[in-house]
PDB file of C-alpha atoms in Angstrom:
ATOM      1  CA  MET L 265      43.334 -23.677  28.677  1.00  0.00           C
ATOM      2  CA  ASP L 266      39.952 -24.534  27.156  1.00  0.00           C
ATOM      3  CA  VAL L 267      38.693 -27.700  28.860  1.00  0.00           C
ATOM      4  CA  ALA L 268      35.236 -27.816  27.209  1.00  0.00           C
ATOM      5  CA  PRO L 269      36.195 -30.720  24.911  1.00  0.00           C
ATOM      6  CA  LEU L 270      37.510 -32.727  27.875  1.00  0.00           C
ATOM      7  CA  LEU L 271      34.360 -32.036  29.901  1.00  0.00           C
ATOM      8  CA  ASN L 272      32.253 -33.086  26.924  1.00  0.00           C
ATOM      9  CA  LEU L 273      34.317 -36.262  26.508  1.00  0.00           C
ATOM     10  CA  ALA L 274      33.905 -37.158  30.171  1.00  0.00           C
ATOM     11  CA  ALA L 275      30.143 -36.592  29.898  1.00  0.00           C
ATOM     12  CA  GLY L 276      29.837 -38.648  26.716  1.00  0.00           C
ATOM     13  CA  ARG L 277      28.928 -35.518  24.756  1.00  0.00           C
ATOM     14  CA  LEU L 278      31.938 -35.059  22.453  1.00  0.00           C
ATOM     15  CA  PRO L 279      30.752 -35.590  18.855  1.00  0.00           C
ATOM     16  CA  LEU L 280      32.595 -38.172  16.765  1.00  0.00           C
ATOM     17  CA  ALA L 281      32.354 -35.959  13.687  1.00  0.00           C
ATOM     18  CA  ALA L 282      31.233 -32.415  12.976  1.00  0.00           C
ATOM     19  CA  ASN L 283      27.926 -32.007  11.157  1.00  0.00           C
ATOM     20  CA  GLU L 284      27.104 -35.713  11.299  1.00  0.00           C
ATOM     21  CA  ARG L 285      23.411 -36.530  11.583  1.00  0.00           C
ATOM     22  CA  PRO L 286      22.326 -38.199  13.687  1.00  0.00           C
ATOM     23  CA  VAL L 287      25.015 -37.046  16.078  1.00  0.00           C
ATOM     24  CA  ARG L 288      27.117 -39.850  17.538  1.00  0.00           C
ATOM     25  CA  TYR L 289      29.360 -39.243  20.530  1.00  0.00           C
ATOM     26  CA  HIS L 290      32.670 -40.603  21.810  1.00  0.00           C
ATOM     27  CA  ASN L 291      32.273 -43.137  24.588  1.00  0.00           C
ATOM     28  CA  SER L 292      32.798 -41.387  27.930  1.00  0.00           C
ATOM     29  CA  GLN L 293      35.087 -44.253  28.992  1.00  0.00           C
ATOM     30  CA  LYS L 294      37.679 -42.818  26.573  1.00  0.00           C
ATOM     31  CA  ALA L 295      38.189 -39.986  29.059  1.00  0.00           C
ATOM     32  CA  LEU L 296      39.941 -42.489  31.328  1.00  0.00           C
ATOM     33  CA  THR L 297      42.600 -43.215  28.699  1.00  0.00           C
ATOM     34  CA  ASN L 298      42.905 -39.763  27.156  1.00  0.00           C
ATOM     35  CA  ALA L 299      46.339 -38.159  27.595  1.00  0.00           C
ATOM     36  CA  ASP L 300      44.909 -34.636  27.784  1.00  0.00           C
ATOM     37  CA  SER L 301      42.518 -35.741  30.534  1.00  0.00           C
ATOM     38  CA  PHE L 302      45.415 -37.191  32.514  1.00  0.00           C
ATOM     39  CA  ALA L 303      47.437 -34.008  32.012  1.00  0.00           C
ATOM     40  CA  LEU L 304      44.538 -31.884  33.279  1.00  0.00           C
ATOM     41  CA  ILE L 305      43.973 -34.106  36.308  1.00  0.00           C
ATOM     42  CA  THR L 306      47.677 -34.090  37.144  1.00  0.00           C
ATOM     43  CA  ALA L 307      47.866 -30.309  36.829  1.00  0.00           C
ATOM     44  CA  LEU L 308      44.765 -29.841  38.989  1.00  0.00           C
ATOM     45  CA  LEU L 309      46.102 -32.202  41.658  1.00  0.00           C
ATOM     46  CA  SER L 310      49.363 -30.283  41.747  1.00  0.00           C
ATOM     47  CA  GLN L 311      47.509 -26.973  41.837  1.00  0.00           C
ATOM     48  CA  SER L 312      45.388 -28.192  44.756  1.00  0.00           C
ATOM     49  CA  LYS L 313      48.608 -28.345  46.794  1.00  0.00           C
ATOM     50  CA  THR L 314      50.458 -25.317  45.427  1.00  0.00           C
ATOM     51  CA  ASP L 315      47.655 -22.822  44.680  1.00  0.00           C
ATOM     52  CA  LYS L 316      44.492 -23.754  46.565  1.00  0.00           C
ATOM     53  CA  ALA L 317      42.637 -20.570  45.562  1.00  0.00           C
ATOM     54  CA  GLY L 318      43.408 -21.111  41.865  1.00  0.00           C
ATOM     55  CA  TYR L 319      42.391 -24.754  42.135  1.00  0.00           C
ATOM     56  CA  LEU L 320      39.065 -23.876  43.751  1.00  0.00           C
ATOM     57  CA  LYS L 321      38.426 -21.214  41.103  1.00  0.00           C
ATOM     58  CA  ASN L 322      39.099 -23.746  38.322  1.00  0.00           C
ATOM     59  CA  ILE L 323      36.825 -26.342  39.920  1.00  0.00           C
ATOM     60  CA  GLY L 324      34.115 -23.692  40.211  1.00  0.00           C
ATOM     61  CA  ILE L 325      34.490 -22.732  36.548  1.00  0.00           C
ATOM     62  CA  MET L 326      34.249 -26.355  35.418  1.00  0.00           C
ATOM     63  CA  SER L 327      31.326 -27.117  37.742  1.00  0.00           C
ATOM     64  CA  ALA L 328      29.402 -24.085  36.477  1.00  0.00           C
ATOM     65  CA  ALA L 329      29.952 -25.174  32.874  1.00  0.00           C
ATOM     66  CA  ILE L 330      28.781 -28.718  33.601  1.00  0.00           C
ATOM     67  CA  ASN L 331      25.738 -27.564  35.570  1.00  0.00           C
ATOM     68  CA  GLY L 332      24.867 -24.950  32.965  1.00  0.00           C
ATOM     69  CA  SER L 333      24.987 -27.408  30.084  1.00  0.00           C
ATOM     70  CA  ALA L 334      21.820 -29.202  31.264  1.00  0.00           C
ATOM     71  CA  GLY L 335      23.013 -32.520  29.848  1.00  0.00           C
ATOM     72  CA  ARG L 336      23.836 -31.055  26.431  1.00  0.00           C
ATOM     73  CA  PRO L 337      27.291 -30.595  24.915  1.00  0.00           C
ATOM     74  CA  ILE L 338      29.144 -27.545  26.176  1.00  0.00           C
ATOM     75  CA  ASP L 339      29.441 -25.288  23.136  1.00  0.00           C
ATOM     76  CA  THR L 340      31.427 -22.418  24.628  1.00  0.00           C
ATOM     77  CA  GLU L 341      34.980 -22.185  25.881  1.00  0.00           C
ATOM     78  CA  VAL L 342      35.589 -23.234  29.471  1.00  0.00           C
ATOM     79  CA  LEU L 343      38.848 -21.525  30.354  1.00  0.00           C
ATOM     80  CA  VAL L 344      40.880 -22.584  33.364  1.00  0.00           C
ATOM     81  CA  ASN L 345      44.248 -21.251  34.465  1.00  0.00           C
ATOM     82  CA  LEU L 346      46.744 -23.906  35.463  1.00  0.00           C
ATOM     83  CA  ASN L 347      49.662 -21.497  35.811  1.00  0.00           C
ATOM     84  CA  THR L 348      50.667 -20.397  39.273  1.00  0.00           C
ATOM     85  CA  ASP L 349      51.128 -16.653  39.680  1.00  0.00           C
TER      86      ASP L 349
END
């Protein structure tokens, strides 16, 4: 699952419209009411109990993407695996 858009939304870096200048972003508070955000959080919470190694790997992937973005929108896929082997 590509979580880059959700990470961008949470950081206030998800553009309202493509190719709009100047770029305007969704309010980061929308992440709190976004169904996909809730689904991701719920899946990660479940995974933290059922597949600790997978959970830690996913957190590491997301953290690296956030840290590597240097405050800019993440423009590459950030793939996490929420399926248990």
